[in-house]
Amino acid sequence: MNIHLNSLDIQQIEHRKRAALINSLSGFKSLNLIGIASREHETNLAVFNSVIHLGADPALMGFISRPHSVERHTIENILQTKFFTINHITVDIFEKAHQTSARYTREQSEFEAVGLTAVYKNNFAAPFVNESKIQIGLELKEKVAVQSNNTLLIIGEIIDLYFPENIWLEEGVLDIEKAETLTGSALNGYHTTKLIKRMKYAKP
Amino acid sequence: MNIHLNSLDIQQIEHRKRAALINSLSGFKSLNLIGIASREHETNLAVFNSVIHLGADPALMGFISRPHSVERHTIENILQTKFFTINHITVDIFEKAHQTSARYTREQSEFEAVGLTAVYKNNFAAPFVNESKIQIGLELKEKVAVQSNNTLLIIGEIIDLYFPENIWLEEGVLDIEKAETLTGSALNGYHTTKLIKRMKYAKP
């Protein structure tokens, strides 16, 4: 049996159930930890499931931030310091990664609170997650305002990139499944993956 | 062994290899088919791996469009007609879904070209993919320009939603793994998933 909900039906669903439902609809999500350091060299770390690819030349990635969310420390610091890191979440660290979504105080580093290790490399201004296998250092390029619901699309250019040599395939792709990167569903689902097929470039 | 690439190293990688590498970095991606009808009631269908959740109240979803890509027919029609559908890609239809990325002419419907069925329901102006288990009808709300690389973030509000009754869990989440929704990697990888765990709301 199929369920049909229109926009009125959706509005009438209880707040938390509606959030869970709507968060399920985009499909599977990327799972990353975003690391930053404040001007005072305090570190913050937050889990994000909205990191997306924006372009390869220049090499740009983006993520969505909500105005009054737990992540606001992350955003404030990125806007001030201009640098942040994106670190893939693997099976070994997903529970610690999830725990960064708790409302810690501004003074408390989520690195310490959840038991992950901040590491600085090659003079990059933001800390990487040492336990993460794919680590990306980015510089803020643009902050795009979404009027419809006061969210921000934060865009960074890739400055430094670290990954295990044995996952870089001939055609340029990283085998992120071999790197044990996870995928997410809704707000709380953590999943492993199994490759069915890599498709060829499609022609009519 | 870890590889370190800086922004100069990345720029020097051959064009297609660089695109494959950078497209791998965000992690796993959503896989959806976006369906539209032109004013002349011609249909188009295109695979997108950039659909994201934007907010639950109002219920908003977005996706990234590039200015001169294969998807331009989709975008032109959305901007004209204001309505589009997002349809999850499952294991049964991923090869047909991938084939929609071929450069068909404007007159040719990708529905027919790849063998998927356009279905109209409840007077919604855009066609759903009949073979898809999770089908979402949206109205254009906002078009946000990304200056850094001339991409667009297209934002729609959910008007109609269809899904199988047996995947709606108690807490409001849809079990998209049970619905056989796939996840993607880079530009060409199609993967099934296996749930490890649903985590509880995190507290300090």
Short mmCIF file of C-alpha atoms in Angstrom, two decimals:
data_model
loop_
_atom_site.label_atom_id
_atom_site.label_comp_id
_atom_site.label_asym_id
_atom_site.label_seq_id
_atom_site.Cartn_x
_atom_site.Cartn_y
_atom_site.Cartn_z
CA MET A 1 0.00 0.00 0.00
CA ASN A 2 1.20 3.48 -0.82
CA ILE A 3 0.71 6.51 1.40
CA HIS A 4 -0.04 9.91 -0.13
CA LEU A 5 0.61 13.04 1.92
CA ASN A 6 -0.01 16.54 0.62
CA SER A 7 1.53 19.70 2.06
CA LEU A 8 -1.35 20.16 4.53
CA ASP A 9 -1.04 16.57 5.76
CA ILE A 10 2.69 17.13 6.26
CA GLN A 11 2.16 20.34 8.25
CA GLN A 12 -0.15 18.50 10.61
CA ILE A 13 2.38 15.83 11.58
CA GLU A 14 3.83 16.31 15.06
CA HIS A 15 6.99 18.44 14.99
CA ARG A 16 9.64 15.78 15.67
CA LYS A 17 7.99 13.12 13.50
CA ARG A 18 7.76 15.62 10.64
CA ALA A 19 11.44 16.50 11.00
CA ALA A 20 12.32 12.79 10.90
CA LEU A 21 10.11 12.20 7.84
CA ILE A 22 11.32 15.19 5.82
CA ASN A 23 14.94 14.44 6.71
CA SER A 24 14.45 10.98 5.14
CA LEU A 25 13.40 12.27 1.74
CA SER A 26 16.59 13.41 0.07
CA GLY A 27 17.99 9.86 0.17
CA PHE A 28 21.34 8.78 1.61
CA LYS A 29 23.64 11.49 2.89
CA SER A 30 27.34 12.18 3.24
CA LEU A 31 28.73 11.94 6.78
CA ASN A 32 31.55 14.28 7.71
CA LEU A 33 33.13 15.94 10.69
CA ILE A 34 33.92 19.63 10.27
CA GLY A 35 36.83 20.88 12.37
CA ILE A 36 37.78 24.45 13.15
CA ALA A 37 39.97 26.48 15.46
CA SER A 38 38.89 29.83 16.88
CA ARG A 39 41.16 32.88 16.89
CA GLU A 40 42.03 31.89 20.45
CA HIS A 41 43.10 28.45 19.14
CA GLU A 42 40.21 26.68 20.77
CA THR A 43 38.97 23.79 18.62
CA ASN A 44 35.46 22.76 17.65
CA LEU A 45 34.17 19.70 15.85
CA ALA A 46 30.69 19.01 14.48
CA VAL A 47 29.00 16.24 12.49
CA PHE A 48 27.38 17.35 9.21
CA ASN A 49 25.25 15.30 6.80
CA SER A 50 24.86 18.03 4.16
CA VAL A 51 28.35 18.26 2.63
CA ILE A 52 28.12 18.29 -1.16
CA HIS A 53 30.37 18.51 -4.19
CA LEU A 54 30.09 21.87 -5.95
CA GLY A 55 32.73 21.78 -8.65
CA ALA A 56 36.13 20.34 -9.62
CA ASP A 57 37.76 23.44 -11.19
CA PRO A 58 38.10 25.29 -8.90
CA ALA A 59 37.77 22.43 -6.40
CA LEU A 60 34.79 23.49 -4.28
CA MET A 61 32.72 21.81 -1.58
CA GLY A 62 29.77 23.17 0.35
CA PHE A 63 27.53 22.41 3.29
CA ILE A 64 24.30 23.74 4.77
CA SER A 65 24.20 25.46 8.12
CA ARG A 66 21.12 26.43 10.08
CA PRO A 67 21.02 29.79 11.85
CA HIS A 68 20.27 28.78 15.43
CA SER A 69 21.52 25.24 15.52
CA VAL A 70 24.13 23.47 17.60
CA GLU A 71 26.56 24.08 14.74
CA ARG A 72 26.60 27.84 15.21
CA HIS A 73 30.02 27.79 16.91
CA THR A 74 31.40 26.10 13.82
CA ILE A 75 29.95 28.70 11.48
CA GLU A 76 30.94 31.70 13.57
CA ASN A 77 34.50 30.44 13.68
CA ILE A 78 34.66 29.69 9.95
CA LEU A 79 33.43 33.18 9.13
CA GLN A 80 36.12 34.63 11.42
CA THR A 81 39.11 32.44 10.65
CA LYS A 82 38.22 31.45 7.03
CA PHE A 83 39.61 27.91 7.39
CA PHE A 84 37.99 24.57 8.17
CA THR A 85 38.50 20.85 7.63
CA ILE A 86 36.13 18.17 6.33
CA ASN A 87 36.88 14.65 7.59
CA HIS A 88 35.09 11.46 6.49
CA ILE A 89 33.29 9.46 9.16
CA THR A 90 34.24 5.78 9.19
CA VAL A 91 32.86 2.76 10.99
CA ASP A 92 35.48 3.12 13.74
CA ILE A 93 34.44 6.60 14.80
CA PHE A 94 30.76 7.07 13.94
CA GLU A 95 29.53 6.94 17.53
CA LYS A 96 32.02 9.58 18.59
CA ALA A 97 31.14 11.60 15.51
CA HIS A 98 27.43 11.47 16.38
CA GLN A 99 28.18 12.58 19.93
CA THR A 100 29.58 15.90 18.60
CA SER A 101 25.95 16.86 17.89
CA ALA A 102 25.33 17.31 21.62
CA ARG A 103 25.03 20.90 22.87
CA TYR A 104 28.43 21.40 24.42
CA THR A 105 29.37 24.86 25.67
CA ARG A 106 31.44 27.20 23.54
CA GLU A 107 34.47 26.67 25.79
CA GLN A 108 34.35 22.89 25.49
CA SER A 109 36.17 21.25 22.59
CA GLU A 110 34.13 18.45 21.05
CA PHE A 111 37.43 16.77 20.14
CA GLU A 112 38.13 16.22 23.82
CA ALA A 113 34.53 15.69 24.82
CA VAL A 114 33.99 12.77 22.42
CA GLY A 115 37.54 11.37 22.34
CA LEU A 116 38.80 12.28 18.86
CA THR A 117 42.26 13.69 18.14
CA ALA A 118 42.86 17.13 16.62
CA VAL A 119 45.96 17.17 14.43
CA TYR A 120 47.57 20.15 12.68
CA LYS A 121 49.49 19.52 9.45
CA ASN A 122 51.58 21.63 7.07
CA ASN A 123 50.67 24.91 8.74
CA PHE A 124 46.98 24.59 7.89
CA ALA A 125 45.01 26.80 10.31
CA ALA A 126 42.26 24.30 11.22
CA PRO A 127 42.62 20.91 12.90
CA PHE A 128 42.08 17.63 11.05
CA VAL A 129 40.54 14.56 12.71
CA ASN A 130 43.49 12.20 13.12
CA GLU A 131 41.24 9.10 13.16
CA SER A 132 39.66 10.03 9.81
CA LYS A 133 41.12 8.43 6.66
CA ILE A 134 40.08 11.14 4.20
CA GLN A 135 40.94 14.64 5.40
CA ILE A 136 40.30 17.85 3.48
CA GLY A 137 41.48 21.35 4.37
CA LEU A 138 39.41 24.20 2.90
CA GLU A 139 39.43 27.98 2.74
CA LEU A 140 36.11 29.84 2.90
CA LYS A 141 35.17 31.19 -0.56
CA GLU A 142 31.55 32.20 -0.29
CA LYS A 143 28.59 32.32 2.05
CA VAL A 144 25.26 32.06 0.23
CA ALA A 145 22.04 32.96 2.02
CA VAL A 146 18.91 30.86 1.46
CA GLN A 147 16.00 33.25 2.04
CA SER A 148 13.31 30.58 2.27
CA ASN A 149 14.37 29.36 5.69
CA ASN A 150 17.42 31.42 6.76
CA THR A 151 19.94 28.67 6.16
CA LEU A 152 23.41 29.28 4.76
CA LEU A 153 25.31 27.42 2.07
CA ILE A 154 28.96 27.66 3.17
CA ILE A 155 31.43 27.11 0.32
CA GLY A 156 35.13 26.31 0.62
CA GLU A 157 37.97 25.72 -1.82
CA ILE A 158 40.20 22.70 -1.25
CA ILE A 159 43.69 23.69 -0.08
CA ASP A 160 45.06 20.42 1.29
CA LEU A 161 43.94 16.84 0.78
CA TYR A 162 45.06 13.66 2.55
CA PHE A 163 43.96 10.09 1.80
CA PRO A 164 45.39 6.53 1.82
CA GLU A 165 47.36 5.73 -1.32
CA ASN A 166 45.65 2.36 -1.84
CA ILE A 167 42.16 3.84 -2.39
CA TRP A 168 43.11 6.03 -5.40
CA LEU A 169 41.85 4.15 -8.45
CA GLU A 170 43.28 4.33 -11.97
CA GLU A 171 40.53 6.60 -13.34
CA GLY A 172 40.97 9.15 -10.56
CA VAL A 173 38.12 8.04 -8.29
CA LEU A 174 38.73 7.44 -4.58
CA ASP A 175 37.34 4.10 -3.39
CA ILE A 176 35.62 5.59 -0.36
CA GLU A 177 33.96 2.26 0.40
CA LYS A 178 37.39 0.66 0.84
CA ALA A 179 38.23 3.61 3.12
CA GLU A 180 35.22 2.54 5.22
CA THR A 181 33.44 5.87 4.81
CA LEU A 182 29.83 5.56 6.01
CA THR A 183 26.60 6.98 4.64
CA GLY A 184 23.70 8.41 6.63
CA SER A 185 19.91 8.39 6.53
CA ALA A 186 17.52 10.87 8.14
CA LEU A 187 19.13 12.36 11.26
CA ASN A 188 20.30 9.22 13.01
CA GLY A 189 20.98 6.31 10.62
CA TYR A 190 24.56 5.13 9.99
CA HIS A 191 25.12 2.63 7.17
CA THR A 192 27.95 0.74 5.48
CA THR A 193 27.80 0.33 1.69
CA LYS A 194 28.40 -2.34 -0.94
CA LEU A 195 29.31 -1.37 -4.50
CA ILE A 196 26.96 -2.79 -7.13
CA LYS A 197 28.61 -1.28 -10.18
CA ARG A 198 30.59 1.63 -11.55
CA MET A 199 28.81 2.82 -14.68
CA LYS A 200 30.45 4.13 -17.83
CA TYR A 201 29.90 7.65 -19.17
CA ALA A 202 26.43 7.48 -20.75
CA LYS A 203 25.84 8.17 -24.45
CA PRO A 204 22.48 8.36 -26.25
CA MET B 1 50.86 5.21 3.04
CA ASN B 2 49.07 8.52 2.93
CA ILE B 3 49.04 10.86 -0.05
CA HIS B 4 49.12 14.62 0.47
CA LEU B 5 47.98 16.89 -2.37
CA ASN B 6 47.92 20.68 -2.08
CA SER B 7 45.85 22.97 -4.29
CA LEU B 8 48.65 23.25 -6.87
CA ASP B 9 49.04 19.47 -7.07
CA ILE B 10 45.28 19.18 -7.58
CA GLN B 11 45.26 21.76 -10.38
CA GLN B 12 47.94 19.80 -12.21
CA ILE B 13 45.96 16.55 -12.34
CA GLU B 14 44.54 15.78 -15.79
CA HIS B 15 41.02 17.24 -16.21
CA ARG B 16 38.94 14.05 -16.07
CA LYS B 17 40.99 12.45 -13.31
CA ARG B 18 40.69 15.63 -11.25
CA ALA B 19 36.92 15.69 -11.73
CA ALA B 20 36.72 12.05 -10.58
CA LEU B 21 38.93 12.74 -7.55
CA ILE B 22 37.14 15.89 -6.39
CA ASN B 23 33.74 14.29 -6.94
CA SER B 24 34.82 11.54 -4.50
CA LEU B 25 35.54 13.87 -1.62
CA SER B 26 32.14 14.83 -0.25
CA GLY B 27 31.43 11.19 0.66
CA PHE B 28 28.37 9.17 -0.33
CA LYS B 29 25.64 10.96 -2.26
CA SER B 30 21.90 10.83 -2.69
CA LEU B 31 20.67 9.37 -5.99
CA ASN B 32 17.49 10.81 -7.43
CA LEU B 33 15.71 11.27 -10.73
CA ILE B 34 14.24 14.72 -11.32
CA GLY B 35 11.21 14.79 -13.60
CA ILE B 36 9.65 17.79 -15.33
CA ALA B 37 7.18 18.66 -18.05
CA SER B 38 7.66 21.63 -20.36
CA ARG B 39 4.87 24.08 -21.16
CA GLU B 40 4.27 22.00 -24.27
CA HIS B 41 3.83 18.92 -22.04
CA GLU B 42 7.04 17.32 -23.20
CA THR B 43 8.72 15.42 -20.36
CA ASN B 44 12.35 15.35 -19.25
CA LEU B 45 14.13 13.20 -16.69
CA ALA B 46 17.64 13.57 -15.29
CA VAL B 47 19.76 11.81 -12.65
CA PHE B 48 21.07 14.06 -9.84
CA ASN B 49 23.48 13.18 -7.03
CA SER B 50 23.29 16.55 -5.24
CA VAL B 51 19.77 16.56 -3.76
CA ILE B 52 19.89 17.67 -0.12
CA HIS B 53 17.56 18.29 2.79
CA LEU B 54 17.17 22.01 3.58
CA GLY B 55 14.51 22.17 6.25
CA ALA B 56 11.42 20.46 7.66
CA ASP B 57 9.21 23.50 8.37
CA PRO B 58 8.60 24.55 5.67
CA ALA B 59 9.52 21.24 4.03
CA LEU B 60 12.30 22.21 1.62
CA MET B 61 14.71 20.26 -0.56
CA GLY B 62 17.41 21.56 -2.87
CA PHE B 63 19.84 20.44 -5.55
CA ILE B 64 22.81 21.88 -7.41
CA SER B 65 22.67 22.60 -11.11
CA ARG B 66 25.57 23.53 -13.34
CA PRO B 67 25.11 26.22 -15.97
CA HIS B 68 26.10 24.40 -19.15
CA SER B 69 25.52 20.81 -18.22
CA VAL B 70 23.34 18.08 -19.65
CA GLU B 71 20.76 19.00 -17.02
CA ARG B 72 20.06 22.43 -18.51
CA HIS B 73 16.75 21.30 -20.04
CA THR B 74 15.63 20.31 -16.57
CA ILE B 75 16.52 23.68 -15.07
CA GLU B 76 15.03 25.74 -17.89
CA ASN B 77 11.77 23.88 -17.53
CA ILE B 78 11.67 24.17 -13.75
CA LEU B 79 12.20 27.92 -13.98
CA GLN B 80 9.36 28.16 -16.50
CA THR B 81 6.81 25.76 -15.07
CA LYS B 82 7.79 25.99 -11.33
CA PHE B 83 7.08 22.29 -10.68
CA PHE B 84 9.30 19.22 -10.56
CA THR B 85 9.45 15.77 -9.00
CA ILE B 86 12.23 14.04 -7.06
CA ASN B 87 12.17 10.23 -7.28
CA HIS B 88 14.49 7.85 -5.40
CA ILE B 89 16.69 5.55 -7.46
CA THR B 90 16.44 1.89 -6.47
CA VAL B 91 18.42 -1.21 -7.39
CA ASP B 92 15.83 -2.11 -10.06
CA ILE B 93 16.24 1.08 -12.06
CA PHE B 94 19.75 2.44 -11.46
CA GLU B 95 21.08 1.54 -14.91
CA LYS B 96 18.15 3.29 -16.60
CA ALA B 97 18.58 6.21 -14.21
CA HIS B 98 22.28 6.51 -15.10
CA GLN B 99 21.43 6.44 -18.80
CA THR B 100 19.40 9.67 -18.40
CA SER B 101 22.78 11.47 -18.09
CA ALA B 102 23.41 10.96 -21.83
CA ARG B 103 23.07 14.06 -24.03
CA TYR B 104 19.67 13.51 -25.57
CA THR B 105 18.14 16.26 -27.68
CA ARG B 106 15.62 18.68 -26.24
CA GLU B 107 12.79 16.98 -28.15
CA GLN B 108 13.59 13.53 -26.85
CA SER B 109 12.04 12.45 -23.53
CA GLU B 110 14.53 10.59 -21.35
CA PHE B 111 11.57 8.66 -19.92
CA GLU B 112 11.06 6.99 -23.29
CA ALA B 113 14.74 6.89 -24.20
CA VAL B 114 15.73 4.89 -21.12
CA GLY B 115 12.51 2.94 -20.54
CA LEU B 116 11.01 4.52 -17.43
CA THR B 117 7.34 5.42 -17.04
CA ALA B 118 6.07 8.98 -16.51
CA VAL B 119 2.97 9.04 -14.33
CA TYR B 120 0.78 12.05 -13.43
CA LYS B 121 -1.07 12.01 -10.10
CA ASN B 122 -3.56 14.28 -8.33
CA ASN B 123 -3.22 17.08 -10.88
CA PHE B 124 0.45 17.68 -10.06
CA ALA B 125 2.02 19.45 -13.05
CA ALA B 126 5.20 17.35 -13.31
CA PRO B 127 5.53 13.62 -13.98
CA PHE B 128 6.61 11.13 -11.31
CA VAL B 129 8.72 8.05 -12.10
CA ASN B 130 6.28 5.17 -11.76
CA GLU B 131 9.06 2.65 -11.00
CA SER B 132 10.34 4.73 -8.09
CA LYS B 133 9.14 3.83 -4.58
CA ILE B 134 9.59 7.25 -2.98
CA GLN B 135 8.14 10.08 -5.07
CA ILE B 136 8.12 13.75 -4.13
CA GLY B 137 6.34 16.59 -5.94
CA LEU B 138 7.82 20.07 -5.36
CA GLU B 139 7.12 23.67 -6.25
CA LEU B 140 10.04 26.00 -6.99
CA LYS B 141 10.62 28.39 -4.07
CA GLU B 142 14.00 29.93 -4.69
CA LYS B 143 16.95 29.93 -7.05
CA VAL B 144 20.21 30.80 -5.33
CA ALA B 145 23.26 31.75 -7.37
CA VAL B 146 26.70 30.50 -6.33
CA GLN B 147 29.14 33.13 -7.63
CA SER B 148 32.29 31.03 -7.17
CA ASN B 149 31.55 28.74 -10.11
CA ASN B 150 28.22 29.81 -11.62
CA THR B 151 26.22 26.95 -10.23
CA LEU B 152 22.66 27.26 -8.94
CA LEU B 153 21.06 25.91 -5.80
CA ILE B 154 17.47 25.16 -6.82
CA ILE B 155 15.06 24.98 -3.88
CA GLY B 156 11.58 23.46 -3.86
CA GLU B 157 8.83 23.06 -1.28
CA ILE B 158 7.21 19.65 -0.92
CA ILE B 159 3.63 19.62 -2.24
CA ASP B 160 2.92 15.89 -2.63
CA LEU B 161 4.66 12.87 -1.17
CA TYR B 162 4.19 9.16 -1.97
CA PHE B 163 5.90 6.20 -0.28
CA PRO B 164 5.14 2.57 0.71
CA GLU B 165 3.28 2.33 4.01
CA ASN B 166 5.56 -0.39 5.37
CA ILE B 167 8.70 1.79 5.41
CA TRP B 168 7.30 4.49 7.72
CA LEU B 169 8.80 3.80 11.15
CA GLU B 170 7.27 4.68 14.50
CA GLU B 171 9.51 7.70 15.14
CA GLY B 172 8.69 9.26 11.78
CA VAL B 173 11.75 8.12 9.83
CA LEU B 174 11.36 6.43 6.44
CA ASP B 175 13.38 3.19 6.18
CA ILE B 176 14.89 4.09 2.81
CA GLU B 177 17.15 1.04 2.96
CA LYS B 178 14.07 -1.21 3.06
CA ALA B 179 12.75 0.79 0.07
CA GLU B 180 15.97 -0.25 -1.74
CA THR B 181 17.10 3.33 -2.28
CA LEU B 182 20.74 3.35 -3.44
CA THR B 183 23.61 5.67 -2.61
CA GLY B 184 26.25 7.00 -5.01
CA SER B 185 29.98 7.71 -4.99
CA ALA B 186 31.92 10.05 -7.27
CA LEU B 187 30.13 10.30 -10.64
CA ASN B 188 29.59 6.64 -11.43
CA GLY B 189 29.39 4.43 -8.35
CA TYR B 190 26.08 2.83 -7.30
CA HIS B 191 25.94 1.13 -3.88
CA THR B 192 23.47 -0.70 -1.65
CA THR B 193 23.58 -0.01 2.09
CA LYS B 194 23.42 -1.90 5.37
CA LEU B 195 22.25 -0.19 8.54
CA ILE B 196 24.76 -0.37 11.40
CA LYS B 197 22.78 1.59 13.96
CA ARG B 198 20.25 4.35 14.54
CA MET B 199 21.68 6.65 17.16
CA LYS B 200 19.76 8.48 19.86
CA TYR B 201 19.62 12.26 20.15
CA ALA B 202 23.01 13.17 21.64
CA LYS B 203 23.37 14.95 24.98
CA PRO B 204 26.57 16.26 26.58
#
